[in-house]
Amino acid sequence: MQPSAPRRSFQSYRHEAFLWHDPDDFTAAMVEFVVEGLDGHEPVMVALTFEHMDWLRRGLGAAAAAQVEFVNMAELGRNPARIIPAWRQFVHGQPEPGRPVRGIGEPIWPGRHPQELRECQLHEALLNIAVDPDTPLWLICPYDTGTLDAAVVEEAHRSHPVIVETGTRRGSPLYAGRSHVDTLFAGGLHARPAGVHEAVLTTSNAHQVLSYLKLELFVAGLPLDRSVQLAAATEELALGSLRRGSAQATIRIWSEPDAWICEVVDEMPVADPLIGRGIAADEHEGLWQANQVCDLVQLRSTATGTTVRILAWKQH
């Protein structure tokens, strides 16, 4: 059973990793967490993979499960940048502001693509700065220790201030808070292959770029509808570079065995690692749009410039 957290005189934000070892361990702890919330009249949102959602539904029973907002994490979290907006909408969408709420979020599961996993790990770190400390959200993130790589579980200790296991709840000595966010946000992306198509966007040729992008993506093998969609997102990202003050933006396109990839690079740093993860759909730089229509978006920035990659999976 999951150890009860000490009662406090006020509610605030909690972000915890739950390390589970078998289905019974998972179900017992998560049922207890949800039922305790429901008994306290706290709204509960659960975002899990389908199998784990089914375990929890059966453990709760029909009456309790009907009171919970269930979300298929395999759909919501396919692009991990969509998850924080969903939690923000859940918290801010409650009819009674300030009411304590609970959530279970499982962005990481066995079999995720390596590039998805990188973005999930950045997402978990960003959760520590995305929510105001006074927000009464208690969020637990389950990790399957039986099938996930040990390095993935170790990373959970860096991105969660509290670690929960059967019979224990303890602070994580590896937790690194904002410094971990900064490290990941400034980190590199996997190397580009040889033979990428490259173009430079400036104010003088901006009107030509969309046609170029659609043609290059179509020739690379992307279906026409996806070519148009990916080209429009890439163009908006490149125009966003100019709006941020960059003299030009370098656009690269290439194909890998499992994905088509577009990249936009400029010399302007991005200060806010949460950009593109708000609730409003009119966020600048095109990142909101890219996050809605692309399978995966990777943003990295340092003092020397910013790189955004958007991916469309071939089969996934």
Short mmCIF file of C-alpha atoms in Angstrom, two decimals:
data_model
loop_
_atom_site.label_atom_id
_atom_site.label_comp_id
_atom_site.label_asym_id
_atom_site.label_seq_id
_atom_site.Cartn_x
_atom_site.Cartn_y
_atom_site.Cartn_z
CA MET A 1 0.00 0.00 0.00
CA GLN A 2 1.12 3.52 -0.69
CA PRO A 3 2.25 5.30 2.50
CA SER A 4 0.04 8.21 3.43
CA ALA A 5 1.60 11.62 3.10
CA PRO A 6 1.55 13.72 6.26
CA ARG A 7 -1.42 16.06 6.58
CA ARG A 8 -0.57 19.71 6.15
CA SER A 9 -2.26 22.91 7.22
CA PHE A 10 -2.62 23.93 3.54
CA GLN A 11 -2.52 22.27 0.14
CA SER A 12 0.26 22.95 -2.34
CA TYR A 13 1.81 21.37 -5.41
CA ARG A 14 3.28 17.87 -5.11
CA HIS A 15 5.10 16.06 -7.91
CA GLU A 16 6.04 12.49 -7.06
CA ALA A 17 7.40 9.43 -8.87
CA PHE A 18 5.79 6.10 -7.96
CA LEU A 19 8.12 3.15 -8.61
CA TRP A 20 5.99 0.03 -8.95
CA HIS A 21 7.04 -3.59 -9.34
CA ASP A 22 4.00 -5.68 -10.38
CA PRO A 23 0.32 -5.18 -11.30
CA ASP A 24 -0.91 -5.75 -7.75
CA ASP A 25 1.55 -3.17 -6.41
CA PHE A 26 0.43 -0.64 -9.03
CA THR A 27 -3.28 -1.23 -8.56
CA ALA A 28 -3.27 -1.18 -4.76
CA ALA A 29 -1.34 2.06 -4.51
CA MET A 30 -3.15 3.91 -7.27
CA VAL A 31 -6.61 2.82 -6.07
CA GLU A 32 -5.78 4.05 -2.59
CA PHE A 33 -4.55 7.38 -3.98
CA VAL A 34 -7.67 7.93 -6.08
CA VAL A 35 -10.16 6.80 -3.43
CA GLU A 36 -8.55 9.04 -0.81
CA GLY A 37 -9.00 11.94 -3.20
CA LEU A 38 -12.61 11.11 -3.99
CA ASP A 39 -13.42 10.72 -0.29
CA GLY A 40 -12.03 14.24 0.19
CA HIS A 41 -14.20 15.55 -2.70
CA GLU A 42 -11.11 16.24 -4.78
CA PRO A 43 -11.46 16.08 -8.60
CA VAL A 44 -9.18 13.38 -10.03
CA MET A 45 -7.70 13.09 -13.52
CA VAL A 46 -5.92 9.91 -14.57
CA ALA A 47 -3.73 9.80 -17.71
CA LEU A 48 -2.40 6.26 -18.19
CA THR A 49 -1.73 3.76 -20.95
CA PHE A 50 -4.81 1.72 -21.84
CA GLU A 51 -3.70 -1.43 -19.97
CA HIS A 52 -2.90 0.41 -16.75
CA MET A 53 -6.09 2.45 -17.02
CA ASP A 54 -8.00 -0.84 -17.24
CA TRP A 55 -6.26 -2.15 -14.10
CA LEU A 56 -7.23 0.98 -12.21
CA ARG A 57 -10.85 0.99 -13.43
CA ARG A 58 -11.31 -2.60 -12.32
CA GLY A 59 -9.64 -1.91 -8.99
CA LEU A 60 -11.84 1.11 -8.32
CA GLY A 61 -15.11 -0.45 -9.36
CA ALA A 62 -17.70 1.14 -11.60
CA ALA A 63 -19.10 3.64 -9.09
CA ALA A 64 -15.74 5.16 -8.13
CA ALA A 65 -14.34 5.02 -11.68
CA ALA A 66 -17.31 7.04 -12.93
CA GLN A 67 -16.17 9.96 -10.76
CA VAL A 68 -12.69 10.06 -12.34
CA GLU A 69 -11.65 11.85 -15.54
CA PHE A 70 -9.74 9.21 -17.52
CA VAL A 71 -7.43 10.19 -20.39
CA ASN A 72 -5.60 7.84 -22.75
CA MET A 73 -1.96 8.87 -22.26
CA ALA A 74 -0.88 7.01 -25.39
CA GLU A 75 -2.90 9.57 -27.34
CA LEU A 76 -2.44 12.69 -25.19
CA GLY A 77 1.25 12.06 -24.60
CA ARG A 78 2.27 10.92 -28.06
CA ASN A 79 3.81 14.37 -28.29
CA PRO A 80 4.80 14.98 -24.63
CA ALA A 81 4.56 18.77 -25.08
CA ARG A 82 0.76 18.41 -25.03
CA ILE A 83 0.65 17.02 -21.49
CA ILE A 84 1.36 20.15 -19.43
CA PRO A 85 -1.41 22.11 -21.18
CA ALA A 86 -3.81 19.27 -20.30
CA TRP A 87 -2.86 19.42 -16.60
CA ARG A 88 -3.18 23.20 -16.60
CA GLN A 89 -6.60 22.98 -18.20
CA PHE A 90 -7.71 20.39 -15.63
CA VAL A 91 -6.56 22.53 -12.71
CA HIS A 92 -7.86 25.85 -14.01
CA GLY A 93 -11.09 24.36 -15.36
CA GLN A 94 -12.48 23.45 -11.96
CA PRO A 95 -15.69 25.33 -11.04
CA GLU A 96 -14.36 26.02 -7.56
CA PRO A 97 -10.95 27.80 -7.82
CA GLY A 98 -8.40 26.66 -5.27
CA ARG A 99 -10.01 23.27 -4.66
CA PRO A 100 -7.37 20.55 -4.17
CA VAL A 101 -7.11 18.19 -7.15
CA ARG A 102 -5.22 14.97 -7.83
CA GLY A 103 -3.66 13.48 -10.92
CA ILE A 104 -1.90 10.35 -12.11
CA GLY A 105 0.27 10.89 -15.19
CA GLU A 106 2.30 8.20 -16.98
CA PRO A 107 4.29 9.82 -19.79
CA ILE A 108 6.97 7.10 -19.82
CA TRP A 109 6.31 3.46 -20.60
CA PRO A 110 8.35 0.61 -22.15
CA GLY A 111 8.74 0.78 -25.92
CA ARG A 112 8.67 4.54 -26.38
CA HIS A 113 10.88 5.77 -29.23
CA PRO A 114 14.26 7.10 -27.97
CA GLN A 115 13.43 10.63 -29.17
CA GLU A 116 10.01 10.48 -27.46
CA LEU A 117 11.73 9.31 -24.28
CA ARG A 118 14.05 12.33 -24.32
CA GLU A 119 11.08 14.67 -24.58
CA CYS A 120 9.21 12.79 -21.84
CA GLN A 121 12.18 13.27 -19.53
CA LEU A 122 12.29 16.98 -20.36
CA HIS A 123 8.53 17.11 -19.72
CA GLU A 124 8.93 15.54 -16.28
CA ALA A 125 11.60 18.11 -15.38
CA LEU A 126 9.45 20.96 -16.72
CA LEU A 127 6.57 19.91 -14.46
CA ASN A 128 8.61 21.24 -11.55
CA ILE A 129 8.51 24.79 -12.91
CA ALA A 130 5.23 24.69 -14.86
CA VAL A 131 2.99 24.69 -11.79
CA ASP A 132 2.94 27.41 -9.15
CA PRO A 133 4.04 25.95 -5.79
CA ASP A 134 0.77 27.15 -4.20
CA THR A 135 -1.37 25.27 -6.73
CA PRO A 136 -3.18 22.45 -4.85
CA LEU A 137 -2.32 19.73 -7.39
CA TRP A 138 -1.00 16.38 -6.17
CA LEU A 139 0.51 14.63 -9.20
CA ILE A 140 1.92 11.10 -9.15
CA CYS A 141 3.89 9.65 -12.08
CA PRO A 142 4.12 5.83 -12.18
CA TYR A 143 7.31 4.11 -13.37
CA ASP A 144 7.37 0.37 -14.15
CA THR A 145 10.66 -0.72 -12.57
CA GLY A 146 10.28 -4.27 -13.90
CA THR A 147 10.52 -3.33 -17.57
CA LEU A 148 11.96 0.19 -17.81
CA ASP A 149 15.72 0.56 -18.20
CA ALA A 150 17.54 1.35 -14.95
CA ALA A 151 18.81 4.63 -16.42
CA VAL A 152 15.22 5.73 -17.04
CA VAL A 153 14.27 5.02 -13.44
CA GLU A 154 17.37 6.87 -12.25
CA GLU A 155 16.33 9.88 -14.32
CA ALA A 156 12.97 9.88 -12.50
CA HIS A 157 14.90 10.56 -9.29
CA ARG A 158 16.34 13.74 -10.85
CA SER A 159 12.98 15.08 -12.00
CA HIS A 160 10.81 14.25 -8.96
CA PRO A 161 11.40 15.73 -5.51
CA VAL A 162 9.64 12.77 -3.85
CA ILE A 163 9.99 9.05 -4.62
CA VAL A 164 7.26 6.61 -3.57
CA GLU A 165 7.72 2.84 -3.37
CA THR A 166 5.81 0.15 -1.57
CA GLY A 167 5.96 1.06 2.10
CA THR A 168 8.15 4.15 1.69
CA ARG A 169 7.92 7.81 0.73
CA ARG A 170 11.20 9.72 0.69
CA GLY A 171 12.82 12.80 -0.74
CA SER A 172 15.05 12.19 -3.74
CA PRO A 173 18.71 13.09 -3.11
CA LEU A 174 19.22 13.32 -6.89
CA TYR A 175 16.43 15.85 -7.46
CA ALA A 176 17.89 18.86 -9.29
CA GLY A 177 14.92 21.20 -9.84
CA ARG A 178 15.44 24.13 -12.22
CA SER A 179 19.10 23.34 -12.85
CA HIS A 180 18.05 19.99 -14.32
CA VAL A 181 15.57 21.76 -16.61
CA ASP A 182 18.34 24.07 -17.82
CA THR A 183 20.69 21.15 -18.46
CA LEU A 184 18.13 19.26 -20.55
CA PHE A 185 16.92 22.38 -22.39
CA ALA A 186 20.47 23.21 -23.44
CA GLY A 187 21.29 19.62 -24.36
CA GLY A 188 22.03 18.33 -27.80
CA LEU A 189 19.84 16.43 -30.25
CA HIS A 190 20.82 13.32 -32.18
CA ALA A 191 23.17 13.97 -35.09
CA ARG A 192 21.83 14.82 -38.52
CA PRO A 193 22.65 12.37 -41.32
CA ALA A 194 24.56 13.38 -44.44
CA GLY A 195 22.70 14.78 -47.41
CA VAL A 196 20.09 16.96 -45.71
CA HIS A 197 18.23 19.55 -47.78
CA GLU A 198 18.92 23.08 -46.53
CA ALA A 199 17.49 26.53 -47.18
CA VAL A 200 17.93 29.92 -45.55
CA LEU A 201 14.85 32.03 -44.83
CA THR A 202 15.13 35.83 -44.74
CA THR A 203 12.59 38.61 -45.04
CA SER A 204 13.32 38.83 -48.77
CA ASN A 205 12.49 35.20 -49.67
CA ALA A 206 9.88 34.31 -47.03
CA HIS A 207 7.10 34.13 -49.67
CA GLN A 208 8.95 31.32 -51.48
CA VAL A 209 9.64 29.07 -48.51
CA LEU A 210 6.27 27.37 -48.10
CA SER A 211 6.27 26.11 -51.71
CA TYR A 212 9.86 24.90 -51.31
CA LEU A 213 9.05 23.04 -48.11
CA LYS A 214 5.95 21.32 -49.51
CA LEU A 215 7.86 20.18 -52.58
CA GLU A 216 10.88 18.89 -50.65
CA LEU A 217 8.74 16.98 -48.17
CA PHE A 218 6.60 15.45 -50.88
CA VAL A 219 9.68 14.41 -52.86
CA ALA A 220 11.14 12.92 -49.67
CA GLY A 221 8.14 10.59 -49.52
CA LEU A 222 5.71 12.27 -47.12
CA PRO A 223 2.03 11.98 -48.16
CA LEU A 224 0.67 15.19 -49.66
CA ASP A 225 -1.62 16.12 -46.76
CA ARG A 226 1.16 15.59 -44.24
CA SER A 227 3.61 17.49 -46.48
CA VAL A 228 1.33 20.52 -46.44
CA GLN A 229 0.83 20.27 -42.67
CA LEU A 230 4.50 19.84 -41.81
CA ALA A 231 5.56 22.55 -44.27
CA ALA A 232 3.14 25.06 -42.75
CA ALA A 233 4.38 24.31 -39.23
CA THR A 234 8.01 24.64 -40.32
CA GLU A 235 7.34 27.89 -42.13
CA GLU A 236 5.65 29.36 -39.05
CA LEU A 237 8.59 28.34 -36.87
CA ALA A 238 11.03 29.97 -39.31
CA LEU A 239 8.97 33.16 -39.51
CA GLY A 240 8.93 33.13 -35.71
CA SER A 241 12.73 33.28 -35.81
CA LEU A 242 12.54 36.49 -37.82
CA ARG A 243 9.90 37.95 -35.49
CA ARG A 244 12.18 37.27 -32.53
CA GLY A 245 14.90 39.38 -34.17
CA SER A 246 16.98 36.83 -36.04
CA ALA A 247 18.40 38.00 -39.37
CA GLN A 248 17.73 34.60 -40.89
CA ALA A 249 16.61 31.07 -40.11
CA THR A 250 18.23 27.94 -41.49
CA ILE A 251 15.74 25.24 -42.47
CA ARG A 252 16.81 21.63 -42.92
CA ILE A 253 14.78 18.64 -44.10
CA TRP A 254 15.74 14.98 -44.06
CA SER A 255 14.37 11.49 -43.84
CA GLU A 256 15.39 8.78 -41.38
CA PRO A 257 14.25 5.13 -41.34
CA ASP A 258 11.42 5.90 -38.92
CA ALA A 259 10.65 9.61 -39.43
CA TRP A 260 10.60 12.68 -41.64
CA ILE A 261 12.27 15.59 -39.87
CA CYS A 262 12.27 19.36 -40.33
CA GLU A 263 14.66 21.57 -38.38
CA VAL A 264 14.74 25.34 -37.88
CA VAL A 265 17.91 26.93 -36.46
CA ASP A 266 18.57 30.58 -35.59
CA GLU A 267 20.99 32.59 -33.45
CA MET A 268 18.38 33.94 -31.00
CA PRO A 269 18.18 32.26 -27.56
CA VAL A 270 14.83 31.28 -26.05
CA ALA A 271 14.65 32.11 -22.34
CA ASP A 272 11.45 30.26 -21.44
CA PRO A 273 11.71 26.44 -21.69
CA LEU A 274 7.90 26.22 -21.32
CA ILE A 275 7.23 28.12 -24.53
CA GLY A 276 4.56 26.38 -26.60
CA ARG A 277 3.08 24.55 -23.59
CA GLY A 278 0.51 27.10 -22.43
CA ILE A 279 -3.26 26.79 -22.68
CA ALA A 280 -3.92 29.59 -25.18
CA ALA A 281 -3.74 28.59 -28.81
CA ASP A 282 -2.30 31.93 -29.91
CA GLU A 283 1.15 31.46 -28.38
CA HIS A 284 3.90 33.04 -30.49
CA GLU A 285 6.76 31.45 -32.43
CA GLY A 286 4.53 28.77 -34.02
CA LEU A 287 5.42 26.27 -31.31
CA TRP A 288 1.83 25.88 -30.14
CA GLN A 289 0.76 25.08 -33.70
CA ALA A 290 3.64 22.66 -34.18
CA ASN A 291 2.82 20.86 -30.94
CA GLN A 292 -0.77 20.35 -32.04
CA VAL A 293 -0.11 18.96 -35.52
CA CYS A 294 3.28 17.23 -35.29
CA ASP A 295 4.06 13.81 -33.87
CA LEU A 296 7.01 15.16 -31.89
CA VAL A 297 8.56 18.60 -31.31
CA GLN A 298 12.07 19.05 -29.90
CA LEU A 299 13.20 22.49 -28.71
CA ARG A 300 16.70 23.23 -27.46
CA SER A 301 18.29 26.61 -26.78
CA THR A 302 21.59 27.99 -25.52
CA ALA A 303 23.20 31.41 -25.41
CA THR A 304 24.32 30.94 -29.02
CA GLY A 305 20.97 30.08 -30.57
CA THR A 306 17.90 27.87 -30.82
CA THR A 307 17.05 24.65 -32.63
CA VAL A 308 13.54 23.30 -33.17
CA ARG A 309 12.94 19.90 -34.76
CA ILE A 310 9.53 18.58 -35.75
CA LEU A 311 9.03 14.91 -36.60
CA ALA A 312 6.41 12.96 -38.51
CA TRP A 313 6.62 9.24 -37.86
CA LYS A 314 6.52 6.88 -40.86
CA GLN A 315 4.99 4.03 -38.91
CA HIS A 316 4.37 4.39 -35.19
#
